[in-house]
PDB file of C-alpha atoms (C1' of nucleotides) in Angstrom:
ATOM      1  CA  UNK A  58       0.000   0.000   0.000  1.00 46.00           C
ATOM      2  CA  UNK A  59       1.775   3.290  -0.955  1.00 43.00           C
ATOM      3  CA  UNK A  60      -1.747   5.271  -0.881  1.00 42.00           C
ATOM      4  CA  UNK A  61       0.245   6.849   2.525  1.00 50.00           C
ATOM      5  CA  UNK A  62       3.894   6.788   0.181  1.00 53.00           C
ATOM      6  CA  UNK A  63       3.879   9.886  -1.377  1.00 47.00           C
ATOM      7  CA  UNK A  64       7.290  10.575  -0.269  1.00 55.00           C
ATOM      8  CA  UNK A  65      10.244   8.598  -1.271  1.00 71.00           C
ATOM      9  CA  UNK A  66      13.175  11.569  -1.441  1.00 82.00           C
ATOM     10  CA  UNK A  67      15.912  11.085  -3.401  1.00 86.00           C
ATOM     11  CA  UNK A  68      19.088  13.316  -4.672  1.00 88.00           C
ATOM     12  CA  UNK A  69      17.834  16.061  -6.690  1.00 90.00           C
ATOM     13  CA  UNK A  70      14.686  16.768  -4.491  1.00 92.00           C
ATOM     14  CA  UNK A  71      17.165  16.854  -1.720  1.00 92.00           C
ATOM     15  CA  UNK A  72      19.305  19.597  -3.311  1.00 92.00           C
ATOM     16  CA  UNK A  73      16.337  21.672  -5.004  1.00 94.00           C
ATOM     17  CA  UNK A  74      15.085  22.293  -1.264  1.00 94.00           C
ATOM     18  CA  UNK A  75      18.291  22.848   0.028  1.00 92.00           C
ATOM     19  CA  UNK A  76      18.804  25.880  -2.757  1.00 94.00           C
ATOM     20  CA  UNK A  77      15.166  27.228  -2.568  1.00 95.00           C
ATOM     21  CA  UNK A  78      14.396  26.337   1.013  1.00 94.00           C
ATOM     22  CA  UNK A  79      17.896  27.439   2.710  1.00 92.00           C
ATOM     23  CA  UNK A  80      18.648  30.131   5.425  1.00 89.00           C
ATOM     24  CA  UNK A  81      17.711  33.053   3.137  1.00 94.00           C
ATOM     25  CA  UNK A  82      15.953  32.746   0.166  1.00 95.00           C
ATOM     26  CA  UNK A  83      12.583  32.077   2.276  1.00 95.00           C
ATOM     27  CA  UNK A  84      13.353  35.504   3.172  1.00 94.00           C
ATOM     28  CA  UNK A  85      14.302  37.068  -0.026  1.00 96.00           C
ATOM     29  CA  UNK A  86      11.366  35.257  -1.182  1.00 95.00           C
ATOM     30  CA  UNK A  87       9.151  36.822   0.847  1.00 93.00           C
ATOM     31  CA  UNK A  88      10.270  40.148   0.105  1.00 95.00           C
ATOM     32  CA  UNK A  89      10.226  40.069  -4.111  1.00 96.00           C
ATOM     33  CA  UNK A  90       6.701  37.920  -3.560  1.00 95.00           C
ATOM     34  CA  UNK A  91       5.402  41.841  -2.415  1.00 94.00           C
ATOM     35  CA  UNK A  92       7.395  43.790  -4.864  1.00 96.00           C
ATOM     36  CA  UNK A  93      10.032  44.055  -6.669  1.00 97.00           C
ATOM     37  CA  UNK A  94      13.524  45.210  -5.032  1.00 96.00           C
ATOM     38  CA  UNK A  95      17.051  46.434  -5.633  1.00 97.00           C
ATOM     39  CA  UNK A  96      19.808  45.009  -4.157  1.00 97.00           C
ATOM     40  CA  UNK A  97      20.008  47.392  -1.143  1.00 96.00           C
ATOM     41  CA  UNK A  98      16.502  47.827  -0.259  1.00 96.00           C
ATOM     42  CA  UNK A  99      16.777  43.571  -0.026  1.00 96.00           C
ATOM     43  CA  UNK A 100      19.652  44.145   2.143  1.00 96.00           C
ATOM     44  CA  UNK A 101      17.688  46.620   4.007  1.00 95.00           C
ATOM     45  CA  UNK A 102      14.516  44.542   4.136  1.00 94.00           C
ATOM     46  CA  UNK A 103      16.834  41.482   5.618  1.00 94.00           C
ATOM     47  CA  UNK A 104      19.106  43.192   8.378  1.00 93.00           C
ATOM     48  CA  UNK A 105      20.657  40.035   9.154  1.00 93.00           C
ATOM     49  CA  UNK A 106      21.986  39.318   5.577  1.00 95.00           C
ATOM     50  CA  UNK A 107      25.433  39.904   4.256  1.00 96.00           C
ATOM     51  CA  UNK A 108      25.967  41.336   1.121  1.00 96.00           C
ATOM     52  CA  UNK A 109      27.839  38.125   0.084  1.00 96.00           C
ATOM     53  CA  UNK A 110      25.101  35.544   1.225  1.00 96.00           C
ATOM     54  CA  UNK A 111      22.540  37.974  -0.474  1.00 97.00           C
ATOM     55  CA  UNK A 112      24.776  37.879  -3.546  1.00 97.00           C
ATOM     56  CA  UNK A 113      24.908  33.906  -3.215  1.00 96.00           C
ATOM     57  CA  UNK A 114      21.158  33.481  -2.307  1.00 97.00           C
ATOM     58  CA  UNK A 115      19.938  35.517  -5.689  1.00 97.00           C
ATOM     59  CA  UNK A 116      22.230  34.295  -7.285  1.00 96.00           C
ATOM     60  CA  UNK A 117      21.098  30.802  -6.814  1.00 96.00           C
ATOM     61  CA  UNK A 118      17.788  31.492  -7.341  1.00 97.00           C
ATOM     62  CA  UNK A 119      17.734  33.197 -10.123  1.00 97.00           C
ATOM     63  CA  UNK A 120      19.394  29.949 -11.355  1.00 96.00           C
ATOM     64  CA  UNK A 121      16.679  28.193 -10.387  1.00 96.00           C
ATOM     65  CA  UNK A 122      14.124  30.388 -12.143  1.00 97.00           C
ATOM     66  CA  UNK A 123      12.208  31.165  -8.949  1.00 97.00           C
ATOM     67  CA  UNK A 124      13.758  34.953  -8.951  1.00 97.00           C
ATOM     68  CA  UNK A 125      14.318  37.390 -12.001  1.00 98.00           C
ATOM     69  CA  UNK A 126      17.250  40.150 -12.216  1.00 97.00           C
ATOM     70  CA  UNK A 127      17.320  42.930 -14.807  1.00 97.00           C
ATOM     71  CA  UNK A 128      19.829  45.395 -15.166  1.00 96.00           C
ATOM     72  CA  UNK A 129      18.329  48.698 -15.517  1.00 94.00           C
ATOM     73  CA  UNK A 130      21.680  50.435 -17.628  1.00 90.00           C
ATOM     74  CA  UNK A 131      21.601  53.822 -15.955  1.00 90.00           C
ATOM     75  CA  UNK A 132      24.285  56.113 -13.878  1.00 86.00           C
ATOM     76  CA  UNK A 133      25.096  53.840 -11.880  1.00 90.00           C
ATOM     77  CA  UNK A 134      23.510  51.062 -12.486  1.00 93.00           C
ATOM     78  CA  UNK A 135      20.560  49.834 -10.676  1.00 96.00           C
ATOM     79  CA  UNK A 136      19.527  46.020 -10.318  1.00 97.00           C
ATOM     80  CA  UNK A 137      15.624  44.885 -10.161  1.00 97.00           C
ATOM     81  CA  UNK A 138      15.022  41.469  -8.789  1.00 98.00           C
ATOM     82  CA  UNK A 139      11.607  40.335  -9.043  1.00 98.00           C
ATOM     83  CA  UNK A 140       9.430  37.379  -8.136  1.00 98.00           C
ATOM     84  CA  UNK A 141       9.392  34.779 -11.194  1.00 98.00           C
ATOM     85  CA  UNK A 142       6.025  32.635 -11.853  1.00 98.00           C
ATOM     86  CA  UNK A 143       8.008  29.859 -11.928  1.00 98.00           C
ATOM     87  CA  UNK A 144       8.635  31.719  -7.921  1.00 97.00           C
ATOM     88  CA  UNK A 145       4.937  32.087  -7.360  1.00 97.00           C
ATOM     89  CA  UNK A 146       3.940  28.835  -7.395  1.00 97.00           C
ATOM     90  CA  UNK A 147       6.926  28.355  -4.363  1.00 96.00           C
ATOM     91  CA  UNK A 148       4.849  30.253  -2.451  1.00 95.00           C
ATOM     92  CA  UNK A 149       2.038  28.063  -1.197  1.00 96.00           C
ATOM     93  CA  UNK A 150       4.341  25.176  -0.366  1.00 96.00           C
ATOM     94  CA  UNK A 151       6.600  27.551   1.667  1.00 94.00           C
ATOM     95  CA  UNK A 152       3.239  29.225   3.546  1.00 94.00           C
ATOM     96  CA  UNK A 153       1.989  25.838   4.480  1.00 95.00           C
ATOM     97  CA  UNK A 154       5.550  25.045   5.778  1.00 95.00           C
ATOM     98  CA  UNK A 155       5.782  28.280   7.866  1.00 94.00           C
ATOM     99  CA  UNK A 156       1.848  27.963   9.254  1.00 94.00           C
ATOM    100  CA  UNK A 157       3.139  24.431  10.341  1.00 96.00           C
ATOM    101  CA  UNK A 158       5.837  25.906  11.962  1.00 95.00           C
ATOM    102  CA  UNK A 159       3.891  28.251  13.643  1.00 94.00           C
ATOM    103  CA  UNK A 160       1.139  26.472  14.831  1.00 96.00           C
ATOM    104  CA  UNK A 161       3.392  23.766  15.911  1.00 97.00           C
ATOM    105  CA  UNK A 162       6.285  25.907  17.407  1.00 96.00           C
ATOM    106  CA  UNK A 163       4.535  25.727  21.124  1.00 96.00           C
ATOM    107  CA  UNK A 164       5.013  22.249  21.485  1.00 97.00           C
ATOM    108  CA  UNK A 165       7.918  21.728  19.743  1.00 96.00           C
ATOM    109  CA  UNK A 166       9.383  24.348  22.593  1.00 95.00           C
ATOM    110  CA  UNK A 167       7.889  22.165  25.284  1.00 96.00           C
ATOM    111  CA  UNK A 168       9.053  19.246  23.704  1.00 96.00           C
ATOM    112  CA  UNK A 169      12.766  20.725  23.513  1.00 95.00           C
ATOM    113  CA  UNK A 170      12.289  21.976  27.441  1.00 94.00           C
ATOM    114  CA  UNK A 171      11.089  18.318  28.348  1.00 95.00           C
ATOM    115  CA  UNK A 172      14.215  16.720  26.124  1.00 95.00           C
ATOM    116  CA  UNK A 173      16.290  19.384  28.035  1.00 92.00           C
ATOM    117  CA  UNK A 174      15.264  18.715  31.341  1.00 92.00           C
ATOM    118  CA  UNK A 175      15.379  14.413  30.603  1.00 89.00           C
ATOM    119  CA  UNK A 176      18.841  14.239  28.619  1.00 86.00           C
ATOM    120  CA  UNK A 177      21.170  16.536  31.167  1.00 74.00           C
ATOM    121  CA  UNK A 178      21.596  19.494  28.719  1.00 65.00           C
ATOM    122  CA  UNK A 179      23.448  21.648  31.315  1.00 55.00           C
ATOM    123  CA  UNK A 180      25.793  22.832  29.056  1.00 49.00           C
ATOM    124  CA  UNK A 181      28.269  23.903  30.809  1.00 47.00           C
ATOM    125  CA  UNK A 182      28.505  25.219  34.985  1.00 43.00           C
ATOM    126  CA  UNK A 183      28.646  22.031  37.119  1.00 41.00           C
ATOM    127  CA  UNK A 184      32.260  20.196  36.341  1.00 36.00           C
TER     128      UNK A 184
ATOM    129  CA  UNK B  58      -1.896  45.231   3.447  1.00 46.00           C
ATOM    130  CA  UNK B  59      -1.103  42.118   4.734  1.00 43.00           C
ATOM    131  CA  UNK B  60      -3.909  40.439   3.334  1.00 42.00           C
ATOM    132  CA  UNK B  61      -0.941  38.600   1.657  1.00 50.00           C
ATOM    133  CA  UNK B  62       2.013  38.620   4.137  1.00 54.00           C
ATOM    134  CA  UNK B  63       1.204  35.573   5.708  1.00 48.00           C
ATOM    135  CA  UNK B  64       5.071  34.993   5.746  1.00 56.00           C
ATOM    136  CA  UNK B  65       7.671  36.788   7.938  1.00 71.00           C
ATOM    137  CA  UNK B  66      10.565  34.571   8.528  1.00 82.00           C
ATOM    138  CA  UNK B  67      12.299  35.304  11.784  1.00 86.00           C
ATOM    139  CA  UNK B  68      15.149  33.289  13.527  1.00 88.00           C
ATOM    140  CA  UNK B  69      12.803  31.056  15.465  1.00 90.00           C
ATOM    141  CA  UNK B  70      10.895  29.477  12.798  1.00 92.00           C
ATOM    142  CA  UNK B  71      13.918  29.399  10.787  1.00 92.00           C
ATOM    143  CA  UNK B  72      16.077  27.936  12.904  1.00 92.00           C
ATOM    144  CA  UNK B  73      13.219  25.275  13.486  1.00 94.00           C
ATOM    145  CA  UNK B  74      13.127  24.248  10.030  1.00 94.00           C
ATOM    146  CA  UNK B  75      16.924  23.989   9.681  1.00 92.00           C
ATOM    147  CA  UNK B  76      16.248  21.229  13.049  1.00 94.00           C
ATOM    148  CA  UNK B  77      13.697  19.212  10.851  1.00 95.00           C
ATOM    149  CA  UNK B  78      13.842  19.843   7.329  1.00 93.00           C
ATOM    150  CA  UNK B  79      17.138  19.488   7.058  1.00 91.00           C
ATOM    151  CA  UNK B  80      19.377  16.997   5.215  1.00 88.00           C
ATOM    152  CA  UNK B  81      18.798  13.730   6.238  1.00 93.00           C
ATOM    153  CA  UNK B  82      15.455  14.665   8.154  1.00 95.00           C
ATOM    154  CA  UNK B  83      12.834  14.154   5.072  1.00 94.00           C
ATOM    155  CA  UNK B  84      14.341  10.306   4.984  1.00 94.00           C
ATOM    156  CA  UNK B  85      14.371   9.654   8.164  1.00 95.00           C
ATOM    157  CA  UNK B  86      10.582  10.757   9.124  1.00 95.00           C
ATOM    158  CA  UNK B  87       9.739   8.976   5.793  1.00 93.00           C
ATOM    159  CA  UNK B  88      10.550   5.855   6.959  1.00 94.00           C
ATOM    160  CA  UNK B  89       9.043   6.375  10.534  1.00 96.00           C
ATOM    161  CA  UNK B  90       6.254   7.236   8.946  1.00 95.00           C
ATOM    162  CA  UNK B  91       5.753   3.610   7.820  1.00 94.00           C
ATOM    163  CA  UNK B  92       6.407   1.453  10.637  1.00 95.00           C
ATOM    164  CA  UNK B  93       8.718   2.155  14.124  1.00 97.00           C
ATOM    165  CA  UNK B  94      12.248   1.260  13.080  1.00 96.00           C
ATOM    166  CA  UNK B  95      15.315   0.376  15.177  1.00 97.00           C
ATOM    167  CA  UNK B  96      18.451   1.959  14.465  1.00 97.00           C
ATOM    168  CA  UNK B  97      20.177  -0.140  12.162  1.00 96.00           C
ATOM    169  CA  UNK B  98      16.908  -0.841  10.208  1.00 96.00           C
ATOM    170  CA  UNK B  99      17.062   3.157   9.738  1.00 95.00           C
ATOM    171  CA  UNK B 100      20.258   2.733   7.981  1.00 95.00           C
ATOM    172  CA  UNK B 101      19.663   0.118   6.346  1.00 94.00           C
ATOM    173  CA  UNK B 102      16.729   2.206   4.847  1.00 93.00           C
ATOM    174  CA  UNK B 103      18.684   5.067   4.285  1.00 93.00           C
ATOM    175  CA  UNK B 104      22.198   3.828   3.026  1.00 92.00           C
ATOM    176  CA  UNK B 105      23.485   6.491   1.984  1.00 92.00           C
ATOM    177  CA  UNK B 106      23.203   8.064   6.019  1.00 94.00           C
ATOM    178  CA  UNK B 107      26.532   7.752   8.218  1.00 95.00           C
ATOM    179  CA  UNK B 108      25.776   6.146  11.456  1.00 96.00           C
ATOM    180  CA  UNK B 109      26.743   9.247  13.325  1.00 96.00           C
ATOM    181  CA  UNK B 110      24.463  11.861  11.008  1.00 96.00           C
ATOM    182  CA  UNK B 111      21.985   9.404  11.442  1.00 97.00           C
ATOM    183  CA  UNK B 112      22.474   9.570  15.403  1.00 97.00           C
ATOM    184  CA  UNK B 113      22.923  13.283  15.384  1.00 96.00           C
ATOM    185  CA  UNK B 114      19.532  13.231  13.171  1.00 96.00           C
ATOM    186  CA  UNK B 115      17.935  11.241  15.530  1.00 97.00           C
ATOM    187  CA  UNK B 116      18.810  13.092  18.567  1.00 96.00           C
ATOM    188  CA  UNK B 117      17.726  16.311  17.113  1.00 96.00           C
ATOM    189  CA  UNK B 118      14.258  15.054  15.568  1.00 97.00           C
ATOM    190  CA  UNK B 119      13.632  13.552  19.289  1.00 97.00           C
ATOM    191  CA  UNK B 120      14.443  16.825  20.970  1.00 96.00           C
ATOM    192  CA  UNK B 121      12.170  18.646  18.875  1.00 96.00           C
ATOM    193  CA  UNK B 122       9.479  15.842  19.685  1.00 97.00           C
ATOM    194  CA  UNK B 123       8.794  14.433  16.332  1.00 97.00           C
ATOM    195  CA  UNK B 124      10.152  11.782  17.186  1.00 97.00           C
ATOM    196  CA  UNK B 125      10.184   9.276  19.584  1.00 97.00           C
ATOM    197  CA  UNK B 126      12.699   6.826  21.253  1.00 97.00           C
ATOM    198  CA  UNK B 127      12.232   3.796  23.339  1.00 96.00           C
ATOM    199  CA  UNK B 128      14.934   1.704  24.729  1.00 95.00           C
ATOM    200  CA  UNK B 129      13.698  -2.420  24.979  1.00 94.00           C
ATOM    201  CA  UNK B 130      16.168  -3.529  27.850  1.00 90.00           C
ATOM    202  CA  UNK B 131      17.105  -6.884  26.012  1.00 90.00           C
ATOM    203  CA  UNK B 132      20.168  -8.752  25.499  1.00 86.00           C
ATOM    204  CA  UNK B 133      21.551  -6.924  23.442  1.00 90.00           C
ATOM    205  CA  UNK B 134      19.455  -3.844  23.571  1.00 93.00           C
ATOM    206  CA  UNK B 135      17.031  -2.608  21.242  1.00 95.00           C
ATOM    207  CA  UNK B 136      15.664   0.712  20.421  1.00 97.00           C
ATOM    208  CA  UNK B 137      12.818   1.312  18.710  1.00 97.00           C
ATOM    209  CA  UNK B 138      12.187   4.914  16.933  1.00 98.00           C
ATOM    210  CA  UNK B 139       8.642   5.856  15.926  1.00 98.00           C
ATOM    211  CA  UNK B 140       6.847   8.697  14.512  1.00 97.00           C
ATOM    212  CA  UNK B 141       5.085  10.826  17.379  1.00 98.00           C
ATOM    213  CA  UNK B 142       1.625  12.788  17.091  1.00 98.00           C
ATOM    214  CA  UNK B 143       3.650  15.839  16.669  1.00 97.00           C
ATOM    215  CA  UNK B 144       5.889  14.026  13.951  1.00 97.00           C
ATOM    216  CA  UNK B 145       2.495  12.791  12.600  1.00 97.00           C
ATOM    217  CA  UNK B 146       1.620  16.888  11.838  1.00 97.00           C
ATOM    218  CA  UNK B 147       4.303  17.786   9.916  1.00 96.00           C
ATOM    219  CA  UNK B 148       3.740  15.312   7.066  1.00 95.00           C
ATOM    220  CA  UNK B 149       1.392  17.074   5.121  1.00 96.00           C
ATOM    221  CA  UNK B 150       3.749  20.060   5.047  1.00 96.00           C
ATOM    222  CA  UNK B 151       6.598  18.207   4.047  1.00 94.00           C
ATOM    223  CA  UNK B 152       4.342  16.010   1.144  1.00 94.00           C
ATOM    224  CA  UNK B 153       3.243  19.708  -0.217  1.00 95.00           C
ATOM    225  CA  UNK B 154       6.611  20.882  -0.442  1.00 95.00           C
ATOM    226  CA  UNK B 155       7.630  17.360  -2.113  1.00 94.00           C
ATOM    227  CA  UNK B 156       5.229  17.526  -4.729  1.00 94.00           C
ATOM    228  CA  UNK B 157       5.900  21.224  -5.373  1.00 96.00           C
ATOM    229  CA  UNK B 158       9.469  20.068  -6.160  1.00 95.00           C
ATOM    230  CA  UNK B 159       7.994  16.810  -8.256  1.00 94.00           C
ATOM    231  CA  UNK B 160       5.923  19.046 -10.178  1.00 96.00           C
ATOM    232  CA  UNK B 161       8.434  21.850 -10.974  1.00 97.00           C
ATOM    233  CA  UNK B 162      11.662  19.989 -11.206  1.00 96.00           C
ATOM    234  CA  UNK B 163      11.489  19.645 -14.918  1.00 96.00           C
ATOM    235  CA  UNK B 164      11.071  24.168 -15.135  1.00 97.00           C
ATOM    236  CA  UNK B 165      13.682  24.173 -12.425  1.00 97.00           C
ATOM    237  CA  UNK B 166      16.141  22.332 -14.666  1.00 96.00           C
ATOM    238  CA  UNK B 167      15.136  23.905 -17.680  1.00 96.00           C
ATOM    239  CA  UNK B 168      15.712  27.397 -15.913  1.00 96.00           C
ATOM    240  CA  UNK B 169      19.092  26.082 -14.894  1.00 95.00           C
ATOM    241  CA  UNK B 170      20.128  24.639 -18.154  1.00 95.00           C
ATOM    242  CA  UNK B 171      19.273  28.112 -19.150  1.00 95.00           C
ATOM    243  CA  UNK B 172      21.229  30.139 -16.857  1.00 95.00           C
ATOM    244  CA  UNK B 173      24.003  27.973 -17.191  1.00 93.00           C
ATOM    245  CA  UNK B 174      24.372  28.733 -21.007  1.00 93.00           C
ATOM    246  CA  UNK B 175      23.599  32.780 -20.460  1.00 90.00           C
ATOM    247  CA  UNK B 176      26.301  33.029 -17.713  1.00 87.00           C
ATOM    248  CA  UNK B 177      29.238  31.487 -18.453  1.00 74.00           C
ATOM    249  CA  UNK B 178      29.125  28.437 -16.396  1.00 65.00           C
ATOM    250  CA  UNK B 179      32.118  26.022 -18.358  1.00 56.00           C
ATOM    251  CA  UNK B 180      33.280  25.530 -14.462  1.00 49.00           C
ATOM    252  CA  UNK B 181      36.450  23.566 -16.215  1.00 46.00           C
ATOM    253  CA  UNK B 182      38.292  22.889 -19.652  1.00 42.00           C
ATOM    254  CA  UNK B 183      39.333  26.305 -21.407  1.00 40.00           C
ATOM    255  CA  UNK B 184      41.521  27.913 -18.911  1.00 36.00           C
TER     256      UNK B 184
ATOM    257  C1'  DC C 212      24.669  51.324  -6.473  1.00 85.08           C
ATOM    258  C1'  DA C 213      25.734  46.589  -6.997  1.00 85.08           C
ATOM    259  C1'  DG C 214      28.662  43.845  -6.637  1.00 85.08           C
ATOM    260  C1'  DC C 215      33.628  40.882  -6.684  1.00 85.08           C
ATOM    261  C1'  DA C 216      37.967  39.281  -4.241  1.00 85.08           C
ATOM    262  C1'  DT C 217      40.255  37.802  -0.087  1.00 85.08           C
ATOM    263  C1'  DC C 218      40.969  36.084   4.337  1.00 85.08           C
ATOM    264  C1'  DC C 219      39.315  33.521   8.169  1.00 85.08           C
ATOM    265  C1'  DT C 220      36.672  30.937  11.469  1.00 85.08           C
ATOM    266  C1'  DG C 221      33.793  27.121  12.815  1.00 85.08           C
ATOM    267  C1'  DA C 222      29.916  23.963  12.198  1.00 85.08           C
ATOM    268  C1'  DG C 223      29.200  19.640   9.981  1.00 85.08           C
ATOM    269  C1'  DC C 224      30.448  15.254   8.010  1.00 85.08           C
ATOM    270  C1'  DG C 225      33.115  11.020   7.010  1.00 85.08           C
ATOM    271  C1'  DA C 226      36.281   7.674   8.699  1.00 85.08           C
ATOM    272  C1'  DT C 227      38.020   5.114  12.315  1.00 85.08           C
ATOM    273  C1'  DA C 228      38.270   2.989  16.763  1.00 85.08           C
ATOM    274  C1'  DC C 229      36.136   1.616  21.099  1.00 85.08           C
ATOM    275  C1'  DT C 230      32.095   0.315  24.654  1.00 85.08           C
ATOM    276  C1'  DG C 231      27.904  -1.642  27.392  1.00 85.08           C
TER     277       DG C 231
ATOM    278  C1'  DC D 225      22.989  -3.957  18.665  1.00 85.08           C
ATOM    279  C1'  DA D 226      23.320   0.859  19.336  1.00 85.08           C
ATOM    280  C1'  DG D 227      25.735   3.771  20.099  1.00 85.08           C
ATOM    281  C1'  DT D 228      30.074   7.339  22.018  1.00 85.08           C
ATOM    282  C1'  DA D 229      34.754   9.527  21.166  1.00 85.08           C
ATOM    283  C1'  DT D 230      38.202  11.535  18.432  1.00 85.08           C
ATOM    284  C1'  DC D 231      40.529  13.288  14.363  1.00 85.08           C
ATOM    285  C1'  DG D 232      40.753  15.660  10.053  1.00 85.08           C
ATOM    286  C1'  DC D 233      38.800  17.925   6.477  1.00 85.08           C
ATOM    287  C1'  DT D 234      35.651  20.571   3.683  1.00 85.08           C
ATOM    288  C1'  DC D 235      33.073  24.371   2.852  1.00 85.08           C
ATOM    289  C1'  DA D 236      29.329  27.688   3.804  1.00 85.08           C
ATOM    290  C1'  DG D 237      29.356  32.039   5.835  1.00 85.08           C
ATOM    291  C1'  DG D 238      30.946  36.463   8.050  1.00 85.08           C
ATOM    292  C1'  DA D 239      34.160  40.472   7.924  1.00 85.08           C
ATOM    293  C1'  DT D 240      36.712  43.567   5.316  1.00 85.08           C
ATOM    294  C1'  DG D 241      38.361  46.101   1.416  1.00 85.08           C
ATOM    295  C1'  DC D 242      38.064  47.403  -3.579  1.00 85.08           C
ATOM    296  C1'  DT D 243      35.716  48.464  -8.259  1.00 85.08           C
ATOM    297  C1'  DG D 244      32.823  50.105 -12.573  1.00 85.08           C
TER     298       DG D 244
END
DNA sequence: CAGCATCCTGAGCGATACTG
DNA sequence: CAGTATCGCTCAGGATGCTG
């Protein structure tokens, strides 16, 4: 019975999430799925980002066809990244990720406190 | 309007997906999903896993509670993993974001193919 | 403004060896 | 069987400085 196998991963699954799913581009994702942005108003929009990981992250997905970037030739030049449709349809899978993640972070908390408190996760202090 | 910022990543949430999304995480619920396993079953499943990513894995997946691990005192011991309630919930995220990847893999590679001819990307040969 | 180049640190992973 | 312990390495990522 694989009516409850819809899984299976494998290789390239593995590696498309890691380069549309990683520690920024759910981010950068969300800011291009409201408008598009320039390179520094991402940076602003992200605090946390360097300008190399940005670089990296839109880089990567612009490889991957979720993310646009158009070079608008003027003095200097300024750099539109925008939200693909190819990018669109990311969306939904990423919002029902991050609802389950927030519906679910509660427990998972408790259930890290509880592990905590079981396993002796006193880092450090106590020789 | 935030009729459609449903998003908002911040270093909770992502930090919680890195715990359970993350490389070898996918598998490993995959096959809990099916039936309780015992460790070497796991790898067995999942041959490509080292026994100590698959540990680490393990250990992180039961600290976040979505997963659940019983010692049988036998001779030598056993220990069973299984899928937990909470483990239970974050299937149907995980099959969403699986078929999103099924469906678009083929425009994903096509983009890439794409962007790989456009930008120079000859990584060796012709130095 | 939008990057690229360089250096550097450290988390993660594989391989290996050992234990209850 | 189900791990723990240790070593060595790779490699993503930050910090910094420079360019068209």
């Amino acid at each position: 019975m694989d009516t409850d196998r819809a899984l299976r991963i494998d290789a390239p699954h593995r590696e498309l999430l890691d380069q549309v799913l990683d520690k920024w581009s759910l981010a950068v994702l969300d800011e291009l799925c409201e408008r598009p942005c320039r390179f520094n108003e991402l940076r602003r929009a992200i605090p946390a980002v360097t300008q190399k990981s940005l670089t990296g992250t839109l880089r990567r997905l612009e490889r991957n066809g979720v993310v646009a970037r158009e070079v608008v030739s003027t003095r200097p030049v300024a750099v539109r990244y925008a939200i693909t449709p190819l990018g669109k349809t990311l969306r939904h899978p990423v919002d029902v990720v991050l609802e389950w993640a927030s519906e679910y972070m509660p427990a998972i908390e408790s259930a890290r406190s509880a592990f905590d408190v079981r396993e002796g996760s006193t880092p450090d202090a106590l020789a």
